[in-house]
Amino acid sequence: MSKKHPVVEMRKVSRSFGFVKALDQVDLTMYDSEVLGLVGDNGAGKTTLTKILAGVYPPDKGEIFWCGKKTNFCNPREARQLGIEVVYQDLALARNVDAVANVFIGREFVKRSFWSSVFKLIDKEREKIETEKILTQLGIELPSVRTPTKYLSGGEQQMVAIARAVYSKPRVLIMDEPTTAIAVKERERLLSLIPKFKERGISTIFISHTLQEVFRVADRIVVLSKGHKVGEGNLEEMNIEKVMDLMMK
């Protein structure tokens, strides 16, 4: 893994909410096709940092560089257009529609016809084929891509959210506590997907309170505590005991 050309650099990023300083001059760098484990106790600043990267919050101070070029995200749409996707803890799925509709929400395939300038005719068959294709590529199995999402298990819903994010071919994928509230078997399926992201050239930020999971999938780990970055290192330089000590700072 080359460290000469970072995909993302966040330099001296700070963010406050009223009198609460959520982040204080935090640096974060991501390289191409790596998995970065982002860890810290509740209130450490993990979610705030990734929401700044995803365009949800603007930083009060600091700079963000994308492939070496300074940039600012005014909203999540701009971040997605650049190549940043997020799988949030609450998944943000439309549960009354099926997997196909969820994968293509906001980017539907429209049939080309004489009437397309007047009526928006969705090419549902093409969307179904594309959904099945991305699920197959990722090794994801669902009872049916036409099953309303609310009838899928928590792990299956998580897979739909991941497929939606990966289909857009992001450069960076943020996964915020992806294994929370899913069964052990489904957790194993999810963790097995992470190497496939690397094969597709995706850099992944993996946030989890379960350090064993982080050490299983991450190439490098960044530790936050009370809004500060208190540690960083490759797996060879870190262990669970050291990370736990840093988190308590």
CSV table of C-alpha atoms in Angstrom, one decimal:
chain,number,residue,atom,x,y,z
A,1,MET,CA,0.0,0.0,0.0
A,2,SER,CA,1.5,3.3,-1.1
A,3,LYS,CA,1.4,6.2,1.2
A,4,LYS,CA,2.4,8.8,-1.4
A,5,HIS,CA,-1.1,9.7,-2.7
A,6,PRO,CA,-3.8,9.9,0.0
A,7,VAL,CA,-7.4,9.8,-1.1
A,8,VAL,CA,-8.5,11.9,1.9
A,9,GLU,CA,-6.7,14.2,4.2
A,10,MET,CA,-8.4,16.0,7.0
A,11,ARG,CA,-6.1,18.5,8.7
A,12,LYS,CA,-6.7,20.2,12.1
A,13,VAL,CA,-10.4,19.7,11.9
A,14,SER,CA,-12.4,21.2,14.8
A,15,ARG,CA,-16.2,21.3,15.4
A,16,SER,CA,-18.3,22.5,18.3
A,17,PHE,CA,-21.9,22.2,19.1
A,18,GLY,CA,-22.7,25.1,21.4
A,19,PHE,CA,-20.3,24.9,24.3
A,20,VAL,CA,-19.4,21.3,23.6
A,21,LYS,CA,-16.2,20.8,21.5
A,22,ALA,CA,-16.8,17.6,19.6
A,23,LEU,CA,-13.5,17.7,17.7
A,24,ASP,CA,-10.3,19.6,18.4
A,25,GLN,CA,-7.7,19.8,15.7
A,26,VAL,CA,-8.1,16.2,14.5
A,27,ASP,CA,-6.0,14.9,11.6
A,28,LEU,CA,-7.1,11.9,9.5
A,29,THR,CA,-5.6,10.5,6.4
A,30,MET,CA,-6.9,7.7,4.2
A,31,TYR,CA,-5.0,5.9,1.5
A,32,ASP,CA,-6.2,4.0,-1.6
A,33,SER,CA,-8.0,0.7,-1.0
A,34,GLU,CA,-7.3,0.5,2.7
A,35,VAL,CA,-9.5,-0.2,5.7
A,36,LEU,CA,-9.2,2.3,8.4
A,37,GLY,CA,-10.6,1.4,11.8
A,38,LEU,CA,-11.9,4.4,13.7
A,39,VAL,CA,-12.4,3.7,17.3
A,40,GLY,CA,-13.2,5.6,20.5
A,41,ASP,CA,-15.7,5.6,23.4
A,42,ASN,CA,-19.1,7.2,23.2
A,43,GLY,CA,-18.6,11.0,22.7
A,44,ALA,CA,-15.1,10.6,21.3
A,45,GLY,CA,-16.0,12.4,18.1
A,46,LYS,CA,-16.1,9.5,15.6
A,47,THR,CA,-19.5,10.2,14.1
A,48,THR,CA,-18.9,13.9,14.0
A,49,LEU,CA,-15.6,13.4,12.1
A,50,THR,CA,-17.2,11.1,9.5
A,51,LYS,CA,-20.3,13.4,9.1
A,52,ILE,CA,-17.9,16.2,8.3
A,53,LEU,CA,-16.3,14.1,5.7
A,54,ALA,CA,-19.7,13.1,4.4
A,55,GLY,CA,-20.8,16.7,4.1
A,56,VAL,CA,-23.4,16.6,6.9
A,57,TYR,CA,-21.6,19.1,9.1
A,58,PRO,CA,-19.1,21.8,8.0
A,59,PRO,CA,-16.0,22.0,10.1
A,60,ASP,CA,-15.5,25.1,12.3
A,61,LYS,CA,-11.8,25.0,11.5
A,62,GLY,CA,-9.5,22.8,9.5
A,63,GLU,CA,-9.1,21.7,5.9
A,64,ILE,CA,-10.1,18.7,3.8
A,65,PHE,CA,-8.2,17.5,0.8
A,66,TRP,CA,-9.5,15.0,-1.8
A,67,CYS,CA,-6.8,13.4,-3.9
A,68,GLY,CA,-4.5,16.2,-3.0
A,69,LYS,CA,-6.9,19.0,-3.9
A,70,LYS,CA,-8.4,21.2,-1.2
A,71,THR,CA,-12.2,20.9,-1.1
A,72,ASN,CA,-15.3,21.8,0.8
A,73,PHE,CA,-18.5,19.8,1.0
A,74,CYS,CA,-21.6,22.0,1.4
A,75,ASN,CA,-24.0,19.0,1.7
A,76,PRO,CA,-24.0,15.2,1.5
A,77,ARG,CA,-24.9,15.3,-2.2
A,78,GLU,CA,-21.6,17.0,-3.1
A,79,ALA,CA,-19.7,14.5,-1.0
A,80,ARG,CA,-21.5,11.6,-2.8
A,81,GLN,CA,-20.8,13.2,-6.2
A,82,LEU,CA,-17.1,13.2,-5.3
A,83,GLY,CA,-17.2,9.5,-4.3
A,84,ILE,CA,-18.1,9.3,-0.6
A,85,GLU,CA,-20.8,7.0,0.5
A,86,VAL,CA,-22.1,6.2,4.0
A,87,VAL,CA,-23.8,3.2,5.6
A,88,TYR,CA,-25.4,4.7,8.7
A,89,GLN,CA,-26.2,2.8,11.8
A,90,ASP,CA,-30.0,3.4,11.1
A,91,LEU,CA,-29.4,2.3,7.5
A,92,ALA,CA,-31.7,5.0,6.1
A,93,LEU,CA,-33.7,2.6,4.0
A,94,ALA,CA,-37.3,3.0,2.7
A,95,ARG,CA,-38.7,-0.1,4.4
A,96,ASN,CA,-42.0,-0.2,2.5
A,97,VAL,CA,-40.3,-0.8,-0.8
A,98,ASP,CA,-38.1,-3.6,-2.0
A,99,ALA,CA,-34.3,-3.9,-2.3
A,100,VAL,CA,-34.4,-2.8,-6.0
A,101,ALA,CA,-36.2,0.4,-5.1
A,102,ASN,CA,-33.8,1.1,-2.3
A,103,VAL,CA,-30.7,0.6,-4.4
A,104,PHE,CA,-31.9,3.0,-7.0
A,105,ILE,CA,-33.7,5.7,-4.9
A,106,GLY,CA,-32.7,9.0,-6.4
A,107,ARG,CA,-30.9,7.5,-9.4
A,108,GLU,CA,-33.7,5.5,-11.2
A,109,PHE,CA,-33.2,4.2,-14.7
A,110,VAL,CA,-35.7,6.0,-16.9
A,111,LYS,CA,-36.9,4.3,-20.1
A,112,ARG,CA,-36.1,6.2,-23.3
A,113,SER,CA,-39.2,6.8,-25.3
A,114,PHE,CA,-41.2,9.4,-27.1
A,115,TRP,CA,-43.0,10.1,-23.8
A,116,SER,CA,-39.9,10.2,-21.6
A,117,SER,CA,-39.8,14.0,-21.7
A,118,VAL,CA,-43.3,14.1,-20.3
A,119,PHE,CA,-43.6,11.0,-18.2
A,120,LYS,CA,-40.9,9.5,-16.0
A,121,LEU,CA,-41.2,5.8,-16.9
A,122,ILE,CA,-38.9,3.7,-14.6
A,123,ASP,CA,-37.1,0.8,-16.2
A,124,LYS,CA,-37.9,-1.6,-13.4
A,125,GLU,CA,-36.6,-4.7,-15.1
A,126,ARG,CA,-33.2,-3.1,-15.7
A,127,GLU,CA,-33.0,-2.0,-12.1
A,128,LYS,CA,-33.8,-5.6,-11.0
A,129,ILE,CA,-31.1,-7.0,-13.2
A,130,GLU,CA,-28.5,-4.4,-11.9
A,131,THR,CA,-29.5,-5.1,-8.3
A,132,GLU,CA,-29.1,-8.8,-8.7
A,133,LYS,CA,-25.7,-8.2,-10.4
A,134,ILE,CA,-24.3,-6.2,-7.5
A,135,LEU,CA,-25.6,-8.6,-4.9
A,136,THR,CA,-24.0,-11.5,-6.8
A,137,GLN,CA,-20.7,-9.7,-7.1
A,138,LEU,CA,-20.7,-9.1,-3.3
A,139,GLY,CA,-21.8,-12.6,-2.5
A,140,ILE,CA,-25.0,-11.3,-0.9
A,141,GLU,CA,-28.1,-13.5,-0.8
A,142,LEU,CA,-31.6,-12.3,-0.2
A,143,PRO,CA,-34.9,-14.2,-0.1
A,144,SER,CA,-36.0,-12.0,-3.1
A,145,VAL,CA,-35.0,-8.6,-4.4
A,146,ARG,CA,-38.7,-7.9,-4.6
A,147,THR,CA,-39.4,-8.6,-0.9
A,148,PRO,CA,-40.4,-5.4,0.9
A,149,THR,CA,-37.4,-4.4,3.0
A,150,LYS,CA,-39.3,-4.3,6.3
A,151,TYR,CA,-39.7,-8.1,6.0
A,152,LEU,CA,-36.0,-8.7,5.7
A,153,SER,CA,-33.9,-9.5,8.8
A,154,GLY,CA,-31.6,-6.8,10.3
A,155,GLY,CA,-28.6,-8.3,8.6
A,156,GLU,CA,-30.3,-8.5,5.2
A,157,GLN,CA,-31.4,-4.9,5.5
A,158,GLN,CA,-27.8,-4.1,6.2
A,159,MET,CA,-26.7,-5.9,3.1
A,160,VAL,CA,-29.2,-3.8,1.0
A,161,ALA,CA,-27.8,-0.6,2.4
A,162,ILE,CA,-24.2,-1.8,1.6
A,163,ALA,CA,-25.2,-2.8,-2.0
A,164,ARG,CA,-26.8,0.6,-2.5
A,165,ALA,CA,-23.6,2.3,-1.4
A,166,VAL,CA,-21.2,0.1,-3.4
A,167,TYR,CA,-23.3,0.2,-6.6
A,168,SER,CA,-22.4,3.9,-7.0
A,169,LYS,CA,-18.7,2.9,-7.2
A,170,PRO,CA,-17.4,5.1,-4.3
A,171,ARG,CA,-13.8,5.9,-3.6
A,172,VAL,CA,-14.5,6.0,0.2
A,173,LEU,CA,-17.1,4.1,2.1
A,174,ILE,CA,-17.9,5.0,5.7
A,175,MET,CA,-19.5,2.2,7.8
A,176,ASP,CA,-20.8,3.5,11.1
A,177,GLU,CA,-21.3,0.6,13.6
A,178,PRO,CA,-22.4,-1.8,10.9
A,179,THR,CA,-22.6,-4.9,13.1
A,180,THR,CA,-24.8,-3.4,15.8
A,181,ALA,CA,-28.1,-5.3,16.4
A,182,ILE,CA,-27.5,-8.1,13.8
A,183,ALA,CA,-27.1,-11.8,14.5
A,184,VAL,CA,-23.7,-13.5,14.8
A,185,LYS,CA,-24.0,-15.3,11.5
A,186,GLU,CA,-25.0,-12.1,9.7
A,187,ARG,CA,-22.1,-10.3,11.4
A,188,GLU,CA,-19.7,-12.8,9.9
A,189,ARG,CA,-21.2,-12.4,6.4
A,190,LEU,CA,-20.8,-8.6,6.7
A,191,LEU,CA,-17.2,-8.8,7.9
A,192,SER,CA,-16.4,-11.1,5.0
A,193,LEU,CA,-17.4,-8.3,2.6
A,194,ILE,CA,-14.7,-5.9,3.7
A,195,PRO,CA,-11.9,-7.5,1.6
A,196,LYS,CA,-14.2,-7.3,-1.4
A,197,PHE,CA,-14.4,-3.6,-1.0
A,198,LYS,CA,-10.6,-3.4,-1.2
A,199,GLU,CA,-10.6,-5.5,-4.4
A,200,ARG,CA,-13.0,-2.9,-5.9
A,201,GLY,CA,-10.6,0.0,-5.0
A,202,ILE,CA,-12.8,1.3,-2.2
A,203,SER,CA,-11.2,2.8,0.9
A,204,THR,CA,-13.3,2.0,4.0
A,205,ILE,CA,-13.7,3.7,7.3
A,206,PHE,CA,-14.9,1.0,9.7
A,207,ILE,CA,-16.4,2.3,13.0
A,208,SER,CA,-17.1,-0.2,15.7
A,209,HIS,CA,-17.0,-0.5,19.5
A,210,THR,CA,-16.1,-4.2,19.1
A,211,LEU,CA,-12.3,-4.0,18.9
A,212,GLN,CA,-12.0,-7.7,17.9
A,213,GLU,CA,-13.9,-6.8,14.7
A,214,VAL,CA,-11.7,-3.8,14.0
A,215,PHE,CA,-8.5,-5.8,14.4
A,216,ARG,CA,-9.9,-8.5,12.1
A,217,VAL,CA,-10.6,-6.2,9.1
A,218,ALA,CA,-8.5,-3.0,9.5
A,219,ASP,CA,-5.1,-2.2,8.0
A,220,ARG,CA,-4.7,0.8,10.2
A,221,ILE,CA,-6.4,2.1,13.3
A,222,VAL,CA,-7.1,5.7,14.5
A,223,VAL,CA,-8.1,6.3,18.1
A,224,LEU,CA,-10.2,9.2,19.3
A,225,SER,CA,-10.8,10.3,22.8
A,226,LYS,CA,-12.9,13.3,23.9
A,227,GLY,CA,-12.6,15.0,20.5
A,228,HIS,CA,-8.8,14.5,20.2
A,229,LYS,CA,-6.8,12.0,18.1
A,230,VAL,CA,-4.8,10.1,20.7
A,231,GLY,CA,-3.3,7.3,18.7
A,232,GLU,CA,-2.7,5.9,15.3
A,233,GLY,CA,-0.9,2.9,13.9
A,234,ASN,CA,-0.8,-0.2,11.7
A,235,LEU,CA,-1.9,-3.5,13.2
A,236,GLU,CA,1.7,-4.4,13.8
A,237,GLU,CA,2.0,-1.3,16.1
A,238,MET,CA,-1.2,-1.8,17.9
A,239,ASN,CA,-3.0,-4.3,20.1
A,240,ILE,CA,-6.4,-4.3,21.9
A,241,GLU,CA,-4.8,-3.5,25.3
A,242,LYS,CA,-3.0,-0.5,23.8
A,243,VAL,CA,-6.1,0.8,22.1
A,244,MET,CA,-8.2,0.5,25.2
A,245,ASP,CA,-5.6,2.5,27.2
A,246,LEU,CA,-5.6,5.2,24.5
A,247,MET,CA,-9.4,5.4,24.6
A,248,MET,CA,-9.3,6.0,28.3
A,249,LYS,CA,-7.1,9.1,27.9
